[in-house]
mmCIF file of the C-alpha atoms, coordinates in Angstrom:
data_MODEL
# 
_entry.id   MODEL 
# 
loop_
_atom_site.group_PDB 
_atom_site.id 
_atom_site.type_symbol 
_atom_site.label_atom_id 
_atom_site.label_alt_id 
_atom_site.label_comp_id 
_atom_site.label_asym_id 
_atom_site.label_entity_id 
_atom_site.label_seq_id 
_atom_site.pdbx_PDB_ins_code 
_atom_site.Cartn_x 
_atom_site.Cartn_y 
_atom_site.Cartn_z 
_atom_site.occupancy 
_atom_site.B_iso_or_equiv 
_atom_site.pdbx_formal_charge 
_atom_site.auth_seq_id 
_atom_site.auth_comp_id 
_atom_site.auth_asym_id 
_atom_site.auth_atom_id 
_atom_site.pdbx_PDB_model_num 
ATOM 1   C CA . MET A 1 1   ? 7.933  -5.912  17.932  1.00 0.00 ? 1   MET A CA 1 
ATOM 2   C CA . ALA A 1 2   ? 9.601  -8.664  15.957  1.00 0.00 ? 2   ALA A CA 1 
ATOM 3   C CA . ARG A 1 3   ? 12.497 -7.936  13.504  1.00 0.00 ? 3   ARG A CA 1 
ATOM 4   C CA . ALA A 1 4   ? 11.578 -8.651  9.934   1.00 0.00 ? 4   ALA A CA 1 
ATOM 5   C CA . ALA A 1 5   ? 13.692 -9.505  6.944   1.00 0.00 ? 5   ALA A CA 1 
ATOM 6   C CA . LEU A 1 6   ? 11.817 -8.624  3.669   1.00 0.00 ? 6   LEU A CA 1 
ATOM 7   C CA . PHE A 1 7   ? 13.063 -10.025 0.603   1.00 0.00 ? 7   PHE A CA 1 
ATOM 8   C CA . ASP A 1 8   ? 12.344 -9.404  -3.128  1.00 0.00 ? 8   ASP A CA 1 
ATOM 9   C CA . VAL A 1 9   ? 12.491 -12.692 -5.050  1.00 0.00 ? 9   VAL A CA 1 
ATOM 10  C CA . ASP A 1 10  ? 13.210 -12.264 -8.792  1.00 0.00 ? 10  ASP A CA 1 
ATOM 11  C CA . GLY A 1 11  ? 16.770 -11.235 -9.259  1.00 0.00 ? 11  GLY A CA 1 
ATOM 12  C CA . THR A 1 12  ? 17.379 -11.329 -5.392  1.00 0.00 ? 12  THR A CA 1 
ATOM 13  C CA . LEU A 1 13  ? 16.830 -14.978 -4.302  1.00 0.00 ? 13  LEU A CA 1 
ATOM 14  C CA . VAL A 1 14  ? 16.206 -16.678 -7.813  1.00 0.00 ? 14  VAL A CA 1 
ATOM 15  C CA . ASP A 1 15  ? 18.211 -15.868 -10.960 1.00 0.00 ? 15  ASP A CA 1 
ATOM 16  C CA . THR A 1 16  ? 15.425 -15.028 -13.144 1.00 0.00 ? 16  THR A CA 1 
ATOM 17  C CA . ASN A 1 17  ? 15.722 -11.451 -14.317 1.00 0.00 ? 17  ASN A CA 1 
ATOM 18  C CA . HIS A 1 18  ? 17.372 -12.319 -17.698 1.00 0.00 ? 18  HIS A CA 1 
ATOM 19  C CA . LEU A 1 19  ? 14.639 -14.931 -18.388 1.00 0.00 ? 19  LEU A CA 1 
ATOM 20  C CA . HIS A 1 20  ? 12.097 -12.147 -17.749 1.00 0.00 ? 20  HIS A CA 1 
ATOM 21  C CA . VAL A 1 21  ? 14.081 -9.896  -20.160 1.00 0.00 ? 21  VAL A CA 1 
ATOM 22  C CA . VAL A 1 22  ? 14.104 -12.332 -22.863 1.00 0.00 ? 22  VAL A CA 1 
ATOM 23  C CA . THR A 1 23  ? 10.486 -13.431 -22.478 1.00 0.00 ? 23  THR A CA 1 
ATOM 24  C CA . TRP A 1 24  ? 9.124  -9.803  -22.248 1.00 0.00 ? 24  TRP A CA 1 
ATOM 25  C CA . TRP A 1 25  ? 11.220 -8.746  -25.157 1.00 0.00 ? 25  TRP A CA 1 
ATOM 26  C CA . GLU A 1 26  ? 9.802  -11.768 -27.233 1.00 0.00 ? 26  GLU A CA 1 
ATOM 27  C CA . ALA A 1 27  ? 6.221  -10.955 -26.120 1.00 0.00 ? 27  ALA A CA 1 
ATOM 28  C CA . LEU A 1 28  ? 6.686  -7.272  -27.292 1.00 0.00 ? 28  LEU A CA 1 
ATOM 29  C CA . ARG A 1 29  ? 8.383  -8.204  -30.406 1.00 0.00 ? 29  ARG A CA 1 
ATOM 30  C CA . GLN A 1 30  ? 5.523  -10.735 -31.485 1.00 0.00 ? 30  GLN A CA 1 
ATOM 31  C CA . ALA A 1 31  ? 3.113  -7.766  -30.840 1.00 0.00 ? 31  ALA A CA 1 
ATOM 32  C CA . GLY A 1 32  ? 5.247  -5.582  -33.162 1.00 0.00 ? 32  GLY A CA 1 
ATOM 33  C CA . HIS A 1 33  ? 6.923  -3.308  -30.398 1.00 0.00 ? 33  HIS A CA 1 
ATOM 34  C CA . ASP A 1 34  ? 10.557 -2.504  -30.963 1.00 0.00 ? 34  ASP A CA 1 
ATOM 35  C CA . VAL A 1 35  ? 12.004 -2.419  -27.482 1.00 0.00 ? 35  VAL A CA 1 
ATOM 36  C CA . THR A 1 36  ? 15.578 -2.980  -26.558 1.00 0.00 ? 36  THR A CA 1 
ATOM 37  C CA . MET A 1 37  ? 16.611 -5.845  -24.161 1.00 0.00 ? 37  MET A CA 1 
ATOM 38  C CA . HIS A 1 38  ? 18.575 -3.051  -22.213 1.00 0.00 ? 38  HIS A CA 1 
ATOM 39  C CA . ASP A 1 39  ? 15.281 -1.034  -21.770 1.00 0.00 ? 39  ASP A CA 1 
ATOM 40  C CA . VAL A 1 40  ? 13.439 -4.176  -20.750 1.00 0.00 ? 40  VAL A CA 1 
ATOM 41  C CA . HIS A 1 41  ? 16.035 -4.997  -18.026 1.00 0.00 ? 41  HIS A CA 1 
ATOM 42  C CA . GLY A 1 42  ? 15.597 -1.564  -16.586 1.00 0.00 ? 42  GLY A CA 1 
ATOM 43  C CA . ALA A 1 43  ? 11.879 -2.298  -16.175 1.00 0.00 ? 43  ALA A CA 1 
ATOM 44  C CA . ILE A 1 44  ? 12.313 -5.671  -14.442 1.00 0.00 ? 44  ILE A CA 1 
ATOM 45  C CA . GLY A 1 45  ? 10.751 -5.691  -10.970 1.00 0.00 ? 45  GLY A CA 1 
ATOM 46  C CA . LEU A 1 46  ? 7.772  -3.594  -11.838 1.00 0.00 ? 46  LEU A CA 1 
ATOM 47  C CA . GLY A 1 47  ? 4.351  -5.271  -12.145 1.00 0.00 ? 47  GLY A CA 1 
ATOM 48  C CA . SER A 1 48  ? 3.165  -6.073  -15.571 1.00 0.00 ? 48  SER A CA 1 
ATOM 49  C CA . ASP A 1 49  ? 0.969  -3.058  -15.988 1.00 0.00 ? 49  ASP A CA 1 
ATOM 50  C CA . ASP A 1 50  ? 3.762  -0.709  -14.768 1.00 0.00 ? 50  ASP A CA 1 
ATOM 51  C CA . LEU A 1 51  ? 6.248  -2.317  -16.802 1.00 0.00 ? 51  LEU A CA 1 
ATOM 52  C CA . LEU A 1 52  ? 4.352  -1.901  -20.059 1.00 0.00 ? 52  LEU A CA 1 
ATOM 53  C CA . ALA A 1 53  ? 3.642  1.713   -19.050 1.00 0.00 ? 53  ALA A CA 1 
ATOM 54  C CA . HIS A 1 54  ? 7.413  2.349   -18.499 1.00 0.00 ? 54  HIS A CA 1 
ATOM 55  C CA . LEU A 1 55  ? 8.375  0.702   -21.774 1.00 0.00 ? 55  LEU A CA 1 
ATOM 56  C CA . LEU A 1 56  ? 5.484  1.742   -24.047 1.00 0.00 ? 56  LEU A CA 1 
ATOM 57  C CA . GLY A 1 57  ? 4.111  5.014   -22.499 1.00 0.00 ? 57  GLY A CA 1 
ATOM 58  C CA . GLU A 1 58  ? 0.819  5.915   -20.801 1.00 0.00 ? 58  GLU A CA 1 
ATOM 59  C CA . ASP A 1 59  ? -0.473 6.684   -24.249 1.00 0.00 ? 59  ASP A CA 1 
ATOM 60  C CA . ARG A 1 60  ? -0.149 3.086   -25.477 1.00 0.00 ? 60  ARG A CA 1 
ATOM 61  C CA . ASP A 1 61  ? -3.142 0.923   -26.516 1.00 0.00 ? 61  ASP A CA 1 
ATOM 62  C CA . GLN A 1 62  ? -3.846 -0.518  -22.885 1.00 0.00 ? 62  GLN A CA 1 
ATOM 63  C CA . ASP A 1 63  ? -6.385 -3.008  -24.596 1.00 0.00 ? 63  ASP A CA 1 
ATOM 64  C CA . GLN A 1 64  ? -3.190 -4.780  -25.680 1.00 0.00 ? 64  GLN A CA 1 
ATOM 65  C CA . ASP A 1 65  ? -1.816 -5.082  -22.000 1.00 0.00 ? 65  ASP A CA 1 
ATOM 66  C CA . ALA A 1 66  ? -3.505 -8.326  -20.941 1.00 0.00 ? 66  ALA A CA 1 
ATOM 67  C CA . GLN A 1 67  ? -2.459 -10.059 -24.310 1.00 0.00 ? 67  GLN A CA 1 
ATOM 68  C CA . LEU A 1 68  ? 1.130  -8.970  -23.872 1.00 0.00 ? 68  LEU A CA 1 
ATOM 69  C CA . SER A 1 69  ? 1.134  -10.052 -20.203 1.00 0.00 ? 69  SER A CA 1 
ATOM 70  C CA . ALA A 1 70  ? -0.389 -13.508 -21.097 1.00 0.00 ? 70  ALA A CA 1 
ATOM 71  C CA . ALA A 1 71  ? 2.387  -13.906 -23.934 1.00 0.00 ? 71  ALA A CA 1 
ATOM 72  C CA . HIS A 1 72  ? 4.924  -13.150 -21.450 1.00 0.00 ? 72  HIS A CA 1 
ATOM 73  C CA . THR A 1 73  ? 3.536  -15.619 -18.867 1.00 0.00 ? 73  THR A CA 1 
ATOM 74  C CA . ALA A 1 74  ? 3.283  -18.370 -21.452 1.00 0.00 ? 74  ALA A CA 1 
ATOM 75  C CA . LEU A 1 75  ? 6.915  -17.856 -22.573 1.00 0.00 ? 75  LEU A CA 1 
ATOM 76  C CA . TYR A 1 76  ? 8.348  -17.551 -19.058 1.00 0.00 ? 76  TYR A CA 1 
ATOM 77  C CA . GLY A 1 77  ? 6.164  -20.513 -17.844 1.00 0.00 ? 77  GLY A CA 1 
ATOM 78  C CA . THR A 1 78  ? 8.306  -22.775 -19.847 1.00 0.00 ? 78  THR A CA 1 
ATOM 79  C CA . TYR A 1 79  ? 11.201 -22.340 -17.320 1.00 0.00 ? 79  TYR A CA 1 
ATOM 80  C CA . PHE A 1 80  ? 9.077  -22.900 -14.174 1.00 0.00 ? 80  PHE A CA 1 
ATOM 81  C CA . ASP A 1 81  ? 10.514 -26.389 -13.654 1.00 0.00 ? 81  ASP A CA 1 
ATOM 82  C CA . ARG A 1 82  ? 14.057 -25.333 -13.533 1.00 0.00 ? 82  ARG A CA 1 
ATOM 83  C CA . LEU A 1 83  ? 14.302 -21.856 -12.003 1.00 0.00 ? 83  LEU A CA 1 
ATOM 84  C CA . PRO A 1 84  ? 17.745 -21.599 -10.331 1.00 0.00 ? 84  PRO A CA 1 
ATOM 85  C CA . SER A 1 85  ? 18.124 -20.032 -6.934  1.00 0.00 ? 85  SER A CA 1 
ATOM 86  C CA . PHE A 1 86  ? 21.341 -17.935 -6.169  1.00 0.00 ? 86  PHE A CA 1 
ATOM 87  C CA . GLU A 1 87  ? 23.988 -19.646 -4.317  1.00 0.00 ? 87  GLU A CA 1 
ATOM 88  C CA . GLY A 1 88  ? 23.412 -19.062 -0.599  1.00 0.00 ? 88  GLY A CA 1 
ATOM 89  C CA . ALA A 1 89  ? 19.718 -17.938 -0.836  1.00 0.00 ? 89  ALA A CA 1 
ATOM 90  C CA . GLN A 1 90  ? 18.247 -20.767 1.109   1.00 0.00 ? 90  GLN A CA 1 
ATOM 91  C CA . ASP A 1 91  ? 21.094 -20.642 3.630   1.00 0.00 ? 91  ASP A CA 1 
ATOM 92  C CA . LEU A 1 92  ? 20.705 -16.917 4.080   1.00 0.00 ? 92  LEU A CA 1 
ATOM 93  C CA . LEU A 1 93  ? 16.955 -17.108 4.905   1.00 0.00 ? 93  LEU A CA 1 
ATOM 94  C CA . ARG A 1 94  ? 17.590 -20.185 7.358   1.00 0.00 ? 94  ARG A CA 1 
ATOM 95  C CA . GLU A 1 95  ? 20.303 -18.254 9.118   1.00 0.00 ? 95  GLU A CA 1 
ATOM 96  C CA . LEU A 1 96  ? 18.275 -15.206 9.613   1.00 0.00 ? 96  LEU A CA 1 
ATOM 97  C CA . ALA A 1 97  ? 15.339 -17.322 10.834  1.00 0.00 ? 97  ALA A CA 1 
ATOM 98  C CA . ALA A 1 98  ? 17.694 -19.012 13.304  1.00 0.00 ? 98  ALA A CA 1 
ATOM 99  C CA . ARG A 1 99  ? 18.462 -15.556 14.423  1.00 0.00 ? 99  ARG A CA 1 
ATOM 100 C CA . ASP A 1 100 ? 14.783 -14.982 15.198  1.00 0.00 ? 100 ASP A CA 1 
ATOM 101 C CA . TRP A 1 101 ? 14.178 -12.770 12.055  1.00 0.00 ? 101 TRP A CA 1 
ATOM 102 C CA . ARG A 1 102 ? 10.542 -13.131 10.594  1.00 0.00 ? 102 ARG A CA 1 
ATOM 103 C CA . ILE A 1 103 ? 11.106 -13.854 6.758   1.00 0.00 ? 103 ILE A CA 1 
ATOM 104 C CA . VAL A 1 104 ? 8.486  -12.390 4.314   1.00 0.00 ? 104 VAL A CA 1 
ATOM 105 C CA . LEU A 1 105 ? 8.801  -12.266 0.632   1.00 0.00 ? 105 LEU A CA 1 
ATOM 106 C CA . ALA A 1 106 ? 7.449  -9.280  -1.391  1.00 0.00 ? 106 ALA A CA 1 
ATOM 107 C CA . THR A 1 107 ? 7.130  -9.978  -4.969  1.00 0.00 ? 107 THR A CA 1 
ATOM 108 C CA . SER A 1 108 ? 5.108  -9.032  -8.083  1.00 0.00 ? 108 SER A CA 1 
ATOM 109 C CA . ALA A 1 109 ? 4.827  -12.618 -8.888  1.00 0.00 ? 109 ALA A CA 1 
ATOM 110 C CA . GLY A 1 110 ? 1.637  -14.607 -8.199  1.00 0.00 ? 110 GLY A CA 1 
ATOM 111 C CA . GLY A 1 111 ? -0.009 -17.908 -8.873  1.00 0.00 ? 111 GLY A CA 1 
ATOM 112 C CA . PRO A 1 112 ? 1.916  -20.649 -10.577 1.00 0.00 ? 112 PRO A CA 1 
ATOM 113 C CA . GLU A 1 113 ? 4.938  -18.320 -11.069 1.00 0.00 ? 113 GLU A CA 1 
ATOM 114 C CA . LEU A 1 114 ? 5.130  -17.720 -7.253  1.00 0.00 ? 114 LEU A CA 1 
ATOM 115 C CA . LYS A 1 115 ? 4.858  -21.507 -6.654  1.00 0.00 ? 115 LYS A CA 1 
ATOM 116 C CA . ALA A 1 116 ? 7.751  -22.125 -8.996  1.00 0.00 ? 116 ALA A CA 1 
ATOM 117 C CA . LEU A 1 117 ? 9.892  -19.437 -7.360  1.00 0.00 ? 117 LEU A CA 1 
ATOM 118 C CA . ARG A 1 118 ? 9.077  -20.870 -3.881  1.00 0.00 ? 118 ARG A CA 1 
ATOM 119 C CA . ARG A 1 119 ? 10.118 -24.193 -5.174  1.00 0.00 ? 119 ARG A CA 1 
ATOM 120 C CA . ALA A 1 120 ? 13.281 -22.939 -6.292  1.00 0.00 ? 120 ALA A CA 1 
ATOM 121 C CA . ILE A 1 121 ? 14.217 -21.262 -2.980  1.00 0.00 ? 121 ILE A CA 1 
ATOM 122 C CA . ASP A 1 122 ? 13.168 -24.281 -1.097  1.00 0.00 ? 122 ASP A CA 1 
ATOM 123 C CA . ALA A 1 123 ? 12.917 -22.556 2.177   1.00 0.00 ? 123 ALA A CA 1 
ATOM 124 C CA . ASP A 1 124 ? 9.020  -22.486 2.961   1.00 0.00 ? 124 ASP A CA 1 
ATOM 125 C CA . ASP A 1 125 ? 9.565  -23.887 6.463   1.00 0.00 ? 125 ASP A CA 1 
ATOM 126 C CA . VAL A 1 126 ? 11.208 -20.405 7.361   1.00 0.00 ? 126 VAL A CA 1 
ATOM 127 C CA . ILE A 1 127 ? 9.159  -18.062 5.283   1.00 0.00 ? 127 ILE A CA 1 
ATOM 128 C CA . ILE A 1 128 ? 6.145  -16.893 7.393   1.00 0.00 ? 128 ILE A CA 1 
ATOM 129 C CA . GLY A 1 129 ? 4.385  -15.095 4.583   1.00 0.00 ? 129 GLY A CA 1 
ATOM 130 C CA . VAL A 1 130 ? 4.432  -13.587 1.039   1.00 0.00 ? 130 VAL A CA 1 
ATOM 131 C CA . ALA A 1 131 ? 3.160  -10.269 -0.109  1.00 0.00 ? 131 ALA A CA 1 
ATOM 132 C CA . SER A 1 132 ? 2.324  -11.061 -3.734  1.00 0.00 ? 132 SER A CA 1 
ATOM 133 C CA . ALA A 1 133 ? 0.812  -9.099  -6.634  1.00 0.00 ? 133 ALA A CA 1 
ATOM 134 C CA . ASP A 1 134 ? -2.557 -10.351 -5.706  1.00 0.00 ? 134 ASP A CA 1 
ATOM 135 C CA . ASP A 1 135 ? -2.375 -8.719  -2.210  1.00 0.00 ? 135 ASP A CA 1 
ATOM 136 C CA . VAL A 1 136 ? -1.924 -4.945  -3.139  1.00 0.00 ? 136 VAL A CA 1 
ATOM 137 C CA . SER A 1 137 ? -3.452 -2.375  -5.366  1.00 0.00 ? 137 SER A CA 1 
ATOM 138 C CA . GLU A 1 138 ? -0.142 -0.818  -6.449  1.00 0.00 ? 138 GLU A CA 1 
ATOM 139 C CA . GLY A 1 139 ? 3.142  -2.705  -6.904  1.00 0.00 ? 139 GLY A CA 1 
ATOM 140 C CA . LYS A 1 140 ? 6.750  -1.260  -6.320  1.00 0.00 ? 140 LYS A CA 1 
ATOM 141 C CA . PRO A 1 141 ? 7.956  1.298   -6.491  1.00 0.00 ? 141 PRO A CA 1 
ATOM 142 C CA . ALA A 1 142 ? 4.867  2.140   -4.492  1.00 0.00 ? 142 ALA A CA 1 
ATOM 143 C CA . PRO A 1 143 ? 5.272  1.165   -0.790  1.00 0.00 ? 143 PRO A CA 1 
ATOM 144 C CA . ASP A 1 144 ? 2.058  -1.157  -0.802  1.00 0.00 ? 144 ASP A CA 1 
ATOM 145 C CA . PRO A 1 145 ? 4.194  -4.499  -1.124  1.00 0.00 ? 145 PRO A CA 1 
ATOM 146 C CA . VAL A 1 146 ? 6.452  -3.434  1.688   1.00 0.00 ? 146 VAL A CA 1 
ATOM 147 C CA . HIS A 1 147 ? 3.637  -2.263  3.920   1.00 0.00 ? 147 HIS A CA 1 
ATOM 148 C CA . ARG A 1 148 ? 1.984  -5.527  3.324   1.00 0.00 ? 148 ARG A CA 1 
ATOM 149 C CA . ALA A 1 149 ? 4.922  -7.576  4.163   1.00 0.00 ? 149 ALA A CA 1 
ATOM 150 C CA . LEU A 1 150 ? 5.207  -5.631  7.328   1.00 0.00 ? 150 LEU A CA 1 
ATOM 151 C CA . GLU A 1 151 ? 1.722  -6.602  8.199   1.00 0.00 ? 151 GLU A CA 1 
ATOM 152 C CA . LEU A 1 152 ? 2.498  -10.278 7.577   1.00 0.00 ? 152 LEU A CA 1 
ATOM 153 C CA . ALA A 1 153 ? 5.585  -10.031 9.766   1.00 0.00 ? 153 ALA A CA 1 
ATOM 154 C CA . GLU A 1 154 ? 3.834  -8.208  12.407  1.00 0.00 ? 154 GLU A CA 1 
ATOM 155 C CA . ALA A 1 155 ? 6.758  -5.720  12.549  1.00 0.00 ? 155 ALA A CA 1 
ATOM 156 C CA . ASP A 1 156 ? 7.243  -1.872  12.530  1.00 0.00 ? 156 ASP A CA 1 
ATOM 157 C CA . ALA A 1 157 ? 9.069  -0.310  9.541   1.00 0.00 ? 157 ALA A CA 1 
ATOM 158 C CA . SER A 1 158 ? 11.880 0.610   11.929  1.00 0.00 ? 158 SER A CA 1 
ATOM 159 C CA . ASP A 1 159 ? 12.479 -3.031  12.853  1.00 0.00 ? 159 ASP A CA 1 
ATOM 160 C CA . ALA A 1 160 ? 12.638 -4.155  9.482   1.00 0.00 ? 160 ALA A CA 1 
ATOM 161 C CA . VAL A 1 161 ? 15.132 -4.542  6.461   1.00 0.00 ? 161 VAL A CA 1 
ATOM 162 C CA . PHE A 1 162 ? 14.094 -4.930  2.771   1.00 0.00 ? 162 PHE A CA 1 
ATOM 163 C CA . VAL A 1 163 ? 16.651 -6.758  0.501   1.00 0.00 ? 163 VAL A CA 1 
ATOM 164 C CA . GLY A 1 164 ? 16.262 -6.393  -3.312  1.00 0.00 ? 164 GLY A CA 1 
ATOM 165 C CA . ASP A 1 165 ? 18.008 -5.985  -6.537  1.00 0.00 ? 165 ASP A CA 1 
ATOM 166 C CA . THR A 1 166 ? 16.165 -3.156  -8.445  1.00 0.00 ? 166 THR A CA 1 
ATOM 167 C CA . VAL A 1 167 ? 15.896 0.513   -8.103  1.00 0.00 ? 167 VAL A CA 1 
ATOM 168 C CA . TRP A 1 168 ? 12.134 -0.261  -7.531  1.00 0.00 ? 168 TRP A CA 1 
ATOM 169 C CA . ASP A 1 169 ? 12.866 -2.257  -4.634  1.00 0.00 ? 169 ASP A CA 1 
ATOM 170 C CA . MET A 1 170 ? 14.918 0.469   -2.976  1.00 0.00 ? 170 MET A CA 1 
ATOM 171 C CA . LYS A 1 171 ? 12.404 3.087   -3.870  1.00 0.00 ? 171 LYS A CA 1 
ATOM 172 C CA . ALA A 1 172 ? 9.510  1.058   -2.364  1.00 0.00 ? 172 ALA A CA 1 
ATOM 173 C CA . ALA A 1 173 ? 11.501 0.351   0.773   1.00 0.00 ? 173 ALA A CA 1 
ATOM 174 C CA . ALA A 1 174 ? 12.305 4.021   1.227   1.00 0.00 ? 174 ALA A CA 1 
ATOM 175 C CA . ARG A 1 175 ? 8.793  5.289   0.789   1.00 0.00 ? 175 ARG A CA 1 
ATOM 176 C CA . ALA A 1 176 ? 7.826  2.756   3.429   1.00 0.00 ? 176 ALA A CA 1 
ATOM 177 C CA . GLY A 1 177 ? 10.431 3.829   5.804   1.00 0.00 ? 177 GLY A CA 1 
ATOM 178 C CA . VAL A 1 178 ? 12.287 0.534   5.804   1.00 0.00 ? 178 VAL A CA 1 
ATOM 179 C CA . ARG A 1 179 ? 16.059 0.335   5.535   1.00 0.00 ? 179 ARG A CA 1 
ATOM 180 C CA . ALA A 1 180 ? 17.053 -0.955  2.094   1.00 0.00 ? 180 ALA A CA 1 
ATOM 181 C CA . VAL A 1 181 ? 19.770 -3.482  1.207   1.00 0.00 ? 181 VAL A CA 1 
ATOM 182 C CA . GLY A 1 182 ? 20.737 -3.956  -2.510  1.00 0.00 ? 182 GLY A CA 1 
ATOM 183 C CA . VAL A 1 183 ? 22.141 -7.006  -4.190  1.00 0.00 ? 183 VAL A CA 1 
ATOM 184 C CA . LEU A 1 184 ? 23.989 -6.938  -7.565  1.00 0.00 ? 184 LEU A CA 1 
ATOM 185 C CA . CYS A 1 185 ? 22.991 -10.383 -8.691  1.00 0.00 ? 185 CYS A CA 1 
ATOM 186 C CA . GLY A 1 186 ? 19.981 -8.978  -10.615 1.00 0.00 ? 186 GLY A CA 1 
ATOM 187 C CA . GLY A 1 187 ? 22.243 -7.099  -12.873 1.00 0.00 ? 187 GLY A CA 1 
ATOM 188 C CA . ILE A 1 188 ? 21.518 -3.455  -11.637 1.00 0.00 ? 188 ILE A CA 1 
ATOM 189 C CA . PRO A 1 189 ? 24.540 -1.263  -11.007 1.00 0.00 ? 189 PRO A CA 1 
ATOM 190 C CA . ARG A 1 190 ? 25.765 -0.408  -7.465  1.00 0.00 ? 190 ARG A CA 1 
ATOM 191 C CA . THR A 1 191 ? 25.508 3.284   -8.145  1.00 0.00 ? 191 THR A CA 1 
ATOM 192 C CA . ALA A 1 192 ? 21.755 3.005   -9.306  1.00 0.00 ? 192 ALA A CA 1 
ATOM 193 C CA . LEU A 1 193 ? 20.860 0.998   -6.203  1.00 0.00 ? 193 LEU A CA 1 
ATOM 194 C CA . GLU A 1 194 ? 22.553 3.493   -3.829  1.00 0.00 ? 194 GLU A CA 1 
ATOM 195 C CA . GLU A 1 195 ? 20.941 6.558   -5.520  1.00 0.00 ? 195 GLU A CA 1 
ATOM 196 C CA . ALA A 1 196 ? 17.558 4.732   -5.277  1.00 0.00 ? 196 ALA A CA 1 
ATOM 197 C CA . GLY A 1 197 ? 18.129 4.432   -1.465  1.00 0.00 ? 197 GLY A CA 1 
ATOM 198 C CA . ALA A 1 198 ? 20.382 1.384   -0.769  1.00 0.00 ? 198 ALA A CA 1 
ATOM 199 C CA . GLU A 1 199 ? 21.996 1.755   2.522   1.00 0.00 ? 199 GLU A CA 1 
ATOM 200 C CA . ALA A 1 200 ? 24.427 -1.070  1.622   1.00 0.00 ? 200 ALA A CA 1 
ATOM 201 C CA . VAL A 1 201 ? 24.849 -3.101  -1.520  1.00 0.00 ? 201 VAL A CA 1 
ATOM 202 C CA . TYR A 1 202 ? 26.275 -6.800  -1.842  1.00 0.00 ? 202 TYR A CA 1 
ATOM 203 C CA . ASP A 1 203 ? 27.146 -9.099  -4.482  1.00 0.00 ? 203 ASP A CA 1 
ATOM 204 C CA . GLY A 1 204 ? 24.289 -11.492 -3.710  1.00 0.00 ? 204 GLY A CA 1 
ATOM 205 C CA . PRO A 1 205 ? 22.864 -13.664 -1.116  1.00 0.00 ? 205 PRO A CA 1 
ATOM 206 C CA . ALA A 1 206 ? 26.046 -15.699 -0.401  1.00 0.00 ? 206 ALA A CA 1 
ATOM 207 C CA . ASP A 1 207 ? 27.943 -12.338 -0.161  1.00 0.00 ? 207 ASP A CA 1 
ATOM 208 C CA . LEU A 1 208 ? 25.371 -11.101 2.408   1.00 0.00 ? 208 LEU A CA 1 
ATOM 209 C CA . LEU A 1 209 ? 25.441 -14.233 4.492   1.00 0.00 ? 209 LEU A CA 1 
ATOM 210 C CA . GLY A 1 210 ? 29.126 -14.249 4.556   1.00 0.00 ? 210 GLY A CA 1 
ATOM 211 C CA . LEU A 1 211 ? 29.190 -10.793 5.772   1.00 0.00 ? 211 LEU A CA 1 
ATOM 212 C CA . LEU A 1 212 ? 26.041 -10.918 7.871   1.00 0.00 ? 212 LEU A CA 1 
ATOM 213 C CA . ASP A 1 213 ? 27.717 -10.087 11.319  1.00 0.00 ? 213 ASP A CA 1 
ATOM 214 C CA . THR A 1 214 ? 28.989 -6.790  10.056  1.00 0.00 ? 214 THR A CA 1 
ATOM 215 C CA . SER A 1 215 ? 25.959 -5.995  7.772   1.00 0.00 ? 215 SER A CA 1 
ATOM 216 C CA . VAL A 1 216 ? 23.041 -3.537  8.143   1.00 0.00 ? 216 VAL A CA 1 
ATOM 217 C CA . LEU A 1 217 ? 21.060 -6.504  9.686   1.00 0.00 ? 217 LEU A CA 1 
ATOM 218 C CA . ALA A 1 218 ? 23.528 -6.931  12.409  1.00 0.00 ? 218 ALA A CA 1 
ATOM 219 C CA . GLN A 1 219 ? 22.900 -3.332  13.532  1.00 0.00 ? 219 GLN A CA 1 
ATOM 220 C CA . MET A 1 220 ? 19.146 -4.029  14.117  1.00 0.00 ? 220 MET A CA 1 
ATOM 221 C CA . HIS A 1 221 ? 18.256 -4.569  17.780  1.00 0.00 ? 221 HIS A CA 1 
ATOM 222 C CA . ARG A 1 222 ? 16.871 -7.767  19.091  1.00 0.00 ? 222 ARG A CA 1 
ATOM 223 C CA . THR A 1 223 ? 13.391 -8.119  20.389  1.00 0.00 ? 223 THR A CA 1 
# 
């Protein structure tokens, strides 16, 4: 079986978490919900329905979910043409591909948002597939996105590593039986990532690239 390097996107490869915080906060504020930006930040990485359930509770008026999600999408969409990738993101993916890793993205983004993220990363030639929100019935922290990414990579869980920036990423990887690597560039504390299952934590893509030869990924056997 092949080795697979599975990557979250928002906050891991592309510097978008705080844009999501502000645009979700504004969408919620416009609808009359008083939610702190700190709380919104802790929910980033969840799909929209799960994010709203996390922030507003299961007893919220769920008929409002679609309107809130659409408002967030409209606000966030104004940034699509200038989303910034993190330093080293493209180089990390290319180096792993050169070492015969199969690169698959696992993200809650879809549609035009996903296209904007892929444009920011600018490494489509080494990305063999994307497990998006459109492909699974449950998003992170459920293991479904990771399972789908493994299918796309045609790899076993034991031959894969998942790199992400949120506790939801770490939990999804753990539930799928995949080794989890955390990055701090999304703004989540190291201890939170470790407690959620991160085997190792790096500052960001450039840090992981620089330490690649001594990283968790270097410990994985070759095909």
